[in-house]
PDB file of C-alpha atoms in Angstrom:
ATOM      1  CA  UNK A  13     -29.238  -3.370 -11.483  1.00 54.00           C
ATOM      2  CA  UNK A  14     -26.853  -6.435 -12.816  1.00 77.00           C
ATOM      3  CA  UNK A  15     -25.664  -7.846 -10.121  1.00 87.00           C
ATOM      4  CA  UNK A  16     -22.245  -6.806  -8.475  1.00 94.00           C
ATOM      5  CA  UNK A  17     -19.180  -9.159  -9.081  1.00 96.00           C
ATOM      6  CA  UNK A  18     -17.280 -10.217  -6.129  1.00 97.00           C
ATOM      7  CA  UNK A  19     -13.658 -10.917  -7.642  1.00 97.00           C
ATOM      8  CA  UNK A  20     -11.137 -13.666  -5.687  1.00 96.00           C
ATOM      9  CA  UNK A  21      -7.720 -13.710  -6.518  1.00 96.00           C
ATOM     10  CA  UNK A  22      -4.892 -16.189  -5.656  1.00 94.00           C
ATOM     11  CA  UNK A  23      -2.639 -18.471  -7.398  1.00 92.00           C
ATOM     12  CA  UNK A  24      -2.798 -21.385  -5.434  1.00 91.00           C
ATOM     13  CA  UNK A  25      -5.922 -23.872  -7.072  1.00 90.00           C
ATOM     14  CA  UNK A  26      -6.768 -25.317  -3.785  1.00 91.00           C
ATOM     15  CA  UNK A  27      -7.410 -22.123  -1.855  1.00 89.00           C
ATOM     16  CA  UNK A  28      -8.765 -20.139  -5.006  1.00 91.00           C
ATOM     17  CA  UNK A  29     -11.546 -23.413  -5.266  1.00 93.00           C
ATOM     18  CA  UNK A  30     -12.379 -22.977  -1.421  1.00 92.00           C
ATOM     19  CA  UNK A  31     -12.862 -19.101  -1.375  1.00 94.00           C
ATOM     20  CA  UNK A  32     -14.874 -19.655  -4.348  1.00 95.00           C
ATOM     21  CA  UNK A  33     -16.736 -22.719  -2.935  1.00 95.00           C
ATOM     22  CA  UNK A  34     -17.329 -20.429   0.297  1.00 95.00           C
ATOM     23  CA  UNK A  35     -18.630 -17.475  -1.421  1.00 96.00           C
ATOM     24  CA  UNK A  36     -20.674 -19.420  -3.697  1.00 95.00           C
ATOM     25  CA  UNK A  37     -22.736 -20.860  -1.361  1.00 94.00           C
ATOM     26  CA  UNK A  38     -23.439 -17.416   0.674  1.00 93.00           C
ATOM     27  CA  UNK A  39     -23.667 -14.933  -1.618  1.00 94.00           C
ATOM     28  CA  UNK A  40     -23.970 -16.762  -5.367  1.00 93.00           C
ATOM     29  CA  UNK A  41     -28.057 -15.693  -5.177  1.00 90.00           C
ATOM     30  CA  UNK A  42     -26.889 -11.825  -5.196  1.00 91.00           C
ATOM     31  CA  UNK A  43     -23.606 -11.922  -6.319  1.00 94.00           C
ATOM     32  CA  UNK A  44     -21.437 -12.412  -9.160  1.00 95.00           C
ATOM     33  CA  UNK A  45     -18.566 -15.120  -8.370  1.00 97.00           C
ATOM     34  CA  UNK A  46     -15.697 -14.063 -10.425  1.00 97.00           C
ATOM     35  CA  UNK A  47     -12.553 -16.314  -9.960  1.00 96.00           C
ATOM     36  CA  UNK A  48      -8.408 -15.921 -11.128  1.00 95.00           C
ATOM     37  CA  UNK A  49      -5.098 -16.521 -10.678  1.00 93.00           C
ATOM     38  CA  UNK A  50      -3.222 -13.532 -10.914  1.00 94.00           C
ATOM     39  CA  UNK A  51      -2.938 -10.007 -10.644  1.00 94.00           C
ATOM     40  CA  UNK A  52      -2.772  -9.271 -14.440  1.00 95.00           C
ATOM     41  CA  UNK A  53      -5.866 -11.416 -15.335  1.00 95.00           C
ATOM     42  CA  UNK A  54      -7.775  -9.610 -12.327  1.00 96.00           C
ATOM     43  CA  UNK A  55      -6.812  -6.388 -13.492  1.00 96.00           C
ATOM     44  CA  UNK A  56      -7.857  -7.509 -17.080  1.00 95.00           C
ATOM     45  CA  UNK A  57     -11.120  -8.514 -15.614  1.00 96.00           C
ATOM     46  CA  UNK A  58     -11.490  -5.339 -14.110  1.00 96.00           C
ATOM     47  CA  UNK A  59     -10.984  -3.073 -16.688  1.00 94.00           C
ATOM     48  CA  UNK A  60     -13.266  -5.027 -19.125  1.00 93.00           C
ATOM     49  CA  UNK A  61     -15.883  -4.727 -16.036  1.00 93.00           C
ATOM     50  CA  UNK A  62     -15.298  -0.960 -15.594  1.00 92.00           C
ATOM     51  CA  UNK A  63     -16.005  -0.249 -19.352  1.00 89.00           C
ATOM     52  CA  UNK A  64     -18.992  -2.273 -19.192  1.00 88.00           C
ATOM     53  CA  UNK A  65     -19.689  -0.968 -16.120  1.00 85.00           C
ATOM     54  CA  UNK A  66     -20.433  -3.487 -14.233  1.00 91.00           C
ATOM     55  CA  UNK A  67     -20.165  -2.676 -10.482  1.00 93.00           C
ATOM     56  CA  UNK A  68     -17.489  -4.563  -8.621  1.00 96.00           C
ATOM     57  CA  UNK A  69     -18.662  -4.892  -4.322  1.00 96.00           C
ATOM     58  CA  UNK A  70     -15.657  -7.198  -3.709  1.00 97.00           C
ATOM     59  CA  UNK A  71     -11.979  -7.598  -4.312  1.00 97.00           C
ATOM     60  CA  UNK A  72     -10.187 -10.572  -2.093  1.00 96.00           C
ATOM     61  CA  UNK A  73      -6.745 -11.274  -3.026  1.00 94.00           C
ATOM     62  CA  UNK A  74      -4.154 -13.266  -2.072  1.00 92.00           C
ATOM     63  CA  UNK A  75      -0.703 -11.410  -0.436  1.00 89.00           C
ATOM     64  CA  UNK A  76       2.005 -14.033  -1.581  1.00 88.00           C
ATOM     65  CA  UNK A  77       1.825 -14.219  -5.641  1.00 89.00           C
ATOM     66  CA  UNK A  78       4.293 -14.269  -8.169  1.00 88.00           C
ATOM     67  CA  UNK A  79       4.689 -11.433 -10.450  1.00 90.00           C
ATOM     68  CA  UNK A  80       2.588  -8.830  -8.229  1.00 91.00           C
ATOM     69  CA  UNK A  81       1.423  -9.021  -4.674  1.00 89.00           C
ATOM     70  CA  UNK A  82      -2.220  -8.570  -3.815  1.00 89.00           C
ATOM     71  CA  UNK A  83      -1.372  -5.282  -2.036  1.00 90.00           C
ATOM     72  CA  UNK A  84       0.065  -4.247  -5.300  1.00 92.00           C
ATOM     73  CA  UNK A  85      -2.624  -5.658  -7.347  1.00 93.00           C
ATOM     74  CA  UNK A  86      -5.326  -3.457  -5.140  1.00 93.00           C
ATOM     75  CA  UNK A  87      -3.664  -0.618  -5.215  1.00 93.00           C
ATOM     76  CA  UNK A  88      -4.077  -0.982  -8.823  1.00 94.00           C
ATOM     77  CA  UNK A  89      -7.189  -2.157  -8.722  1.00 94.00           C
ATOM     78  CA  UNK A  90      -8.064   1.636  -7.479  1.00 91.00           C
ATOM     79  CA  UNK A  91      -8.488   2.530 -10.580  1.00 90.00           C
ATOM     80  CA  UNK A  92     -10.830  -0.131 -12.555  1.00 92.00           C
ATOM     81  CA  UNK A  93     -13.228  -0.820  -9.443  1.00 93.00           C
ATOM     82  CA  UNK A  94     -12.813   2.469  -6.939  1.00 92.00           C
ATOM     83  CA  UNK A  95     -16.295   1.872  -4.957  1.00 92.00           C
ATOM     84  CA  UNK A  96     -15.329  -1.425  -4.353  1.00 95.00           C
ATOM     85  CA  UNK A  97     -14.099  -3.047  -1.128  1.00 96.00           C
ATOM     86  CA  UNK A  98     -10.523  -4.070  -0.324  1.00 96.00           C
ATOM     87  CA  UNK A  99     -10.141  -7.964   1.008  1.00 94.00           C
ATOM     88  CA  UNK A 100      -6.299  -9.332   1.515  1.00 92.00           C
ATOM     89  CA  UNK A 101      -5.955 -12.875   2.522  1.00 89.00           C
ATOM     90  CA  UNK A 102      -2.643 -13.530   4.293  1.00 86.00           C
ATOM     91  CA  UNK A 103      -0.473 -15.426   6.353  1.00 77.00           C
ATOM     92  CA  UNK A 104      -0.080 -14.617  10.042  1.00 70.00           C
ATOM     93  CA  UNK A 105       3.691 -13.625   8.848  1.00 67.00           C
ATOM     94  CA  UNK A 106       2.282 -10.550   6.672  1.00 69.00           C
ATOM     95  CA  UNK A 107       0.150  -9.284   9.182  1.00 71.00           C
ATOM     96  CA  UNK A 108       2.486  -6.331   9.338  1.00 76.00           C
ATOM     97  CA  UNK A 109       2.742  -5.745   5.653  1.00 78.00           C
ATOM     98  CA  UNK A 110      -1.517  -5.862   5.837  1.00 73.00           C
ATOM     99  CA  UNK A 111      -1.570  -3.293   8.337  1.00 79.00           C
ATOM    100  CA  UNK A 112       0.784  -0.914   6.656  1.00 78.00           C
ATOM    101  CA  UNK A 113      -1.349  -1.163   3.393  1.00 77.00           C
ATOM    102  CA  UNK A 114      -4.780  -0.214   5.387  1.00 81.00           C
ATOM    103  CA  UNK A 115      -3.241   2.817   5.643  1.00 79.00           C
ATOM    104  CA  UNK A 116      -1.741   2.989   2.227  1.00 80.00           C
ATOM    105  CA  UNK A 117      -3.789   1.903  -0.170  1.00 81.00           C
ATOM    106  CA  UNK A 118      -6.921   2.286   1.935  1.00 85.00           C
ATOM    107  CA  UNK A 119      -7.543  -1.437   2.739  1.00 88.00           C
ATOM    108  CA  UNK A 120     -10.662  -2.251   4.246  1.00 92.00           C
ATOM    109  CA  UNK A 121      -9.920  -5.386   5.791  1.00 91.00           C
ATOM    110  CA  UNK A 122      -7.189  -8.414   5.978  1.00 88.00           C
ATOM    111  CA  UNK A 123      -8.308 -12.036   6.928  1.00 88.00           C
ATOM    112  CA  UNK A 124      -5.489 -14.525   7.926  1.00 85.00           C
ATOM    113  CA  UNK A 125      -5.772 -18.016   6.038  1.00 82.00           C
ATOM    114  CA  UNK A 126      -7.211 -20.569   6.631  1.00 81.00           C
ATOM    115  CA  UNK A 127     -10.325 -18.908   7.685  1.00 84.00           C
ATOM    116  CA  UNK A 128     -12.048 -22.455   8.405  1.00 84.00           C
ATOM    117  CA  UNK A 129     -14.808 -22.824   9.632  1.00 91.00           C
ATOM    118  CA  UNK A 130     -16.247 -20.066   7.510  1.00 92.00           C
ATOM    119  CA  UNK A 131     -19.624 -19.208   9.167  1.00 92.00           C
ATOM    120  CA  UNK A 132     -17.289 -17.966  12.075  1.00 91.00           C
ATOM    121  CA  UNK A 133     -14.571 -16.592  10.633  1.00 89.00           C
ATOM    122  CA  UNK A 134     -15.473 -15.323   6.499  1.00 93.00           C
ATOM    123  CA  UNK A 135     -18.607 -14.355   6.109  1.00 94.00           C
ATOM    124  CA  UNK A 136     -19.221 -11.974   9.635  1.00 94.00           C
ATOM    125  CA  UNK A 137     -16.376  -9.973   7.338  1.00 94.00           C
ATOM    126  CA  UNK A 138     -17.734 -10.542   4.101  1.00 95.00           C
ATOM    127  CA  UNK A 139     -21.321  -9.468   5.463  1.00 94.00           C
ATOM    128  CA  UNK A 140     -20.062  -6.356   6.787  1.00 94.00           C
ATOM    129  CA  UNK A 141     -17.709  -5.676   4.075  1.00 95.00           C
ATOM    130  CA  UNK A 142     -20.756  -5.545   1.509  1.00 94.00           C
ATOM    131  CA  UNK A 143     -23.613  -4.272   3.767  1.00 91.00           C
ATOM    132  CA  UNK A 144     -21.209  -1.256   4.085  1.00 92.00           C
ATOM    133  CA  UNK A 145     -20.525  -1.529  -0.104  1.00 93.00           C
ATOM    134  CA  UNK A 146     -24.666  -1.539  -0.295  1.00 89.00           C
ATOM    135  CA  UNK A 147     -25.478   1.304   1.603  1.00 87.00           C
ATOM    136  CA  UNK A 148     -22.775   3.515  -0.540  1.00 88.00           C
ATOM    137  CA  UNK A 149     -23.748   2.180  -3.678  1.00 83.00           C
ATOM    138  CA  UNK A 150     -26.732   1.601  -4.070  1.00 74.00           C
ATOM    139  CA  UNK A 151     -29.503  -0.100  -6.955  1.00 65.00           C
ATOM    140  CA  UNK A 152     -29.376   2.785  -9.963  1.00 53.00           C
ATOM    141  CA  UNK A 153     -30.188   2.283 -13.700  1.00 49.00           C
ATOM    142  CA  UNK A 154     -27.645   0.719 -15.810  1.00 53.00           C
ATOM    143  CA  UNK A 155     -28.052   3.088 -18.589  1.00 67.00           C
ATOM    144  CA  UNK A 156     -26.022   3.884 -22.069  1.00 80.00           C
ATOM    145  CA  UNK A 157     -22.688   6.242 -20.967  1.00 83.00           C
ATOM    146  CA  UNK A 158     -21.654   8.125 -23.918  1.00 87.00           C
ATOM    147  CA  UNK A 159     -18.386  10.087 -23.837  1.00 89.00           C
ATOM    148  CA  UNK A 160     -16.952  12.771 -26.641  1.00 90.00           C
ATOM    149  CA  UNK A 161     -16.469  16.372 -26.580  1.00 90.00           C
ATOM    150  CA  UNK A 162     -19.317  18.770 -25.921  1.00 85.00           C
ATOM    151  CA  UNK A 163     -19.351  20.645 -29.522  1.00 88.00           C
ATOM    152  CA  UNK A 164     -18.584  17.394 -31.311  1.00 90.00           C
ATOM    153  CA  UNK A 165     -20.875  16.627 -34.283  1.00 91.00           C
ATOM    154  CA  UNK A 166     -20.950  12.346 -33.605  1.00 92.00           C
ATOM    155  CA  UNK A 167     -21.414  13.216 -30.177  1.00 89.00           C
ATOM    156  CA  UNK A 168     -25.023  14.834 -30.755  1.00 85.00           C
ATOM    157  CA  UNK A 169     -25.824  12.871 -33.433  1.00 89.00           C
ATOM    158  CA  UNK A 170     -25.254   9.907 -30.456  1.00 90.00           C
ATOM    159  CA  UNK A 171     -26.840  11.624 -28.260  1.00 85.00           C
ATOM    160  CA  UNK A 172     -30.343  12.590 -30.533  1.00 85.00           C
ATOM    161  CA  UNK A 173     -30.162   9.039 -31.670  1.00 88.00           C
ATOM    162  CA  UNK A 174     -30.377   7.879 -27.932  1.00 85.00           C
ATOM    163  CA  UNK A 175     -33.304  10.483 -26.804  1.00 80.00           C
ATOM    164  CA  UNK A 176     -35.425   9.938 -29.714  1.00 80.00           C
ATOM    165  CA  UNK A 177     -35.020   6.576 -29.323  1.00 82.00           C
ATOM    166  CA  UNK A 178     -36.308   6.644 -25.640  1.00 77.00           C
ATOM    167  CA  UNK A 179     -32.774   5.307 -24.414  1.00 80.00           C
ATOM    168  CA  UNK A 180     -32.137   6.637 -20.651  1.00 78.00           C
ATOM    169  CA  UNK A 181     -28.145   7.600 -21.344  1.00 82.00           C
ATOM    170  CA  UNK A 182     -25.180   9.343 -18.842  1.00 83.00           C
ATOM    171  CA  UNK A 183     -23.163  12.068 -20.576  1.00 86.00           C
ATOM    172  CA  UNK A 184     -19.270  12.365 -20.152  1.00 88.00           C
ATOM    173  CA  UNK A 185     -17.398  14.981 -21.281  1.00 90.00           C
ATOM    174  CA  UNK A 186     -13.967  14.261 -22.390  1.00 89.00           C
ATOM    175  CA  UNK A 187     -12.779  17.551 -21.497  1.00 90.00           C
ATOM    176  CA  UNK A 188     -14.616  18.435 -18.037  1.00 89.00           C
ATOM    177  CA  UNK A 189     -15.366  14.945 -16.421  1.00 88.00           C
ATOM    178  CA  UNK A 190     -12.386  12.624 -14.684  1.00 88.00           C
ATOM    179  CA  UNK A 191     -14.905   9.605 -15.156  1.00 85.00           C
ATOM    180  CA  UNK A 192     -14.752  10.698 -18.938  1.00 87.00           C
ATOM    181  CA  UNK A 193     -10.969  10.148 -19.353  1.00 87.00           C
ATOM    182  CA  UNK A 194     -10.729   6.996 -16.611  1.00 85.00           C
ATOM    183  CA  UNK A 195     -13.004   5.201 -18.960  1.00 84.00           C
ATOM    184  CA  UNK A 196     -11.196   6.419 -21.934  1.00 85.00           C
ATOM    185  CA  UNK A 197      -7.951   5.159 -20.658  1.00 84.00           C
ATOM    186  CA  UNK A 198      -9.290   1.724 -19.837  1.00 81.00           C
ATOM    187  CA  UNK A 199     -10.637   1.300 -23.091  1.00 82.00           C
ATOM    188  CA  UNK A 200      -7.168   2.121 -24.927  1.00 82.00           C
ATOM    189  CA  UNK A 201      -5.298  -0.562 -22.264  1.00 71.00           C
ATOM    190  CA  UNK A 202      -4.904  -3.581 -23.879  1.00 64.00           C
TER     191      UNK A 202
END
């Protein structure tokens, strides 16, 4: 298995270059460091993830942006990386605002910045945000996904071409499978 991306976001350079610096050093050997700025390049970033599919263990974003708040953004997010875990980083003032979205949008955890010194305060989090991520997700084969309609002529031909071939391969059919149309969806967002 390719290994999962852990994705920070938050517009300030100084704090998005320490959470990145942090993670880095823990988890770089196993994880994926992916870094932005805002909550349209993250969900970019996710979408081009989800049609590779390439799993995402980790989103930690940033509550005060402009444009789109982090709770926003991960309530988006739902639908590009919906395995993945749920990390807001906030100020003690939107503590309430964090709360509220745990039940909401199903956020796993919020950490209030700065989370110095980060042995005591990040990664115990971190660590149990992505042991729990592991044990629901865990290693399979990053094989070929194919998705048409089940009578459609290109989609045997695909799918012969594949088998004889020796190419391990998921199925998804347009008409029967939400994966199917959630991947078909993100590939027609620009």
């Amino acid at each position: 298995m390719r290994r999962p991306t852990i994705l920070t976001v938050d517009d300030d350079p100084m704090v998005s270059a320490a959470i990145v610096r942090d993670l880095r050093s823990r988890y770089g050997a196993d994880y994926r460091i992916v870094r932005t700025t805002s909550g349209a390049e993250a969900l970019r970033i996710l979408a081009e993830l989800a049609l590779r599919d390439q799993p995402v263990a980790l989103i930690a974003a940033d509550q005060r942006m402009p444009r789109m708040t982090g709770i926003d953004m991960l309530e988006q997010a739902r639908n590009h990386a919906p395995k993945a875990k749920y990390l807001l980083l906030t100020a003690y003032a939107d503590t309430d605002v964090a709360i509220k979205a745990i039940n909401d949008i199903g956020l796993d955890y919020y950490l209030l910045k700065p989370w110095d010194p980060p042995e005591d305060r990040l990664f115990p989090v971190i660590d149990d945000l992505l042991s729990d991520w592991r044990w629901a997700n865990p290693d399979t084969t990053s094989d070929v996904r194919v998705i048409g309609y089940r009578w459609s002529d290109r989609s045997y031909d695909v799918k012969t071409f594949l088998a004889r071939n020796h190419v391990p391969y998921r199925w998804f059919d347009i008409e029967r499978d939400a994966e199917a149309e959630r991947l078909r969806l993100l590939a027609e967002t620009p």
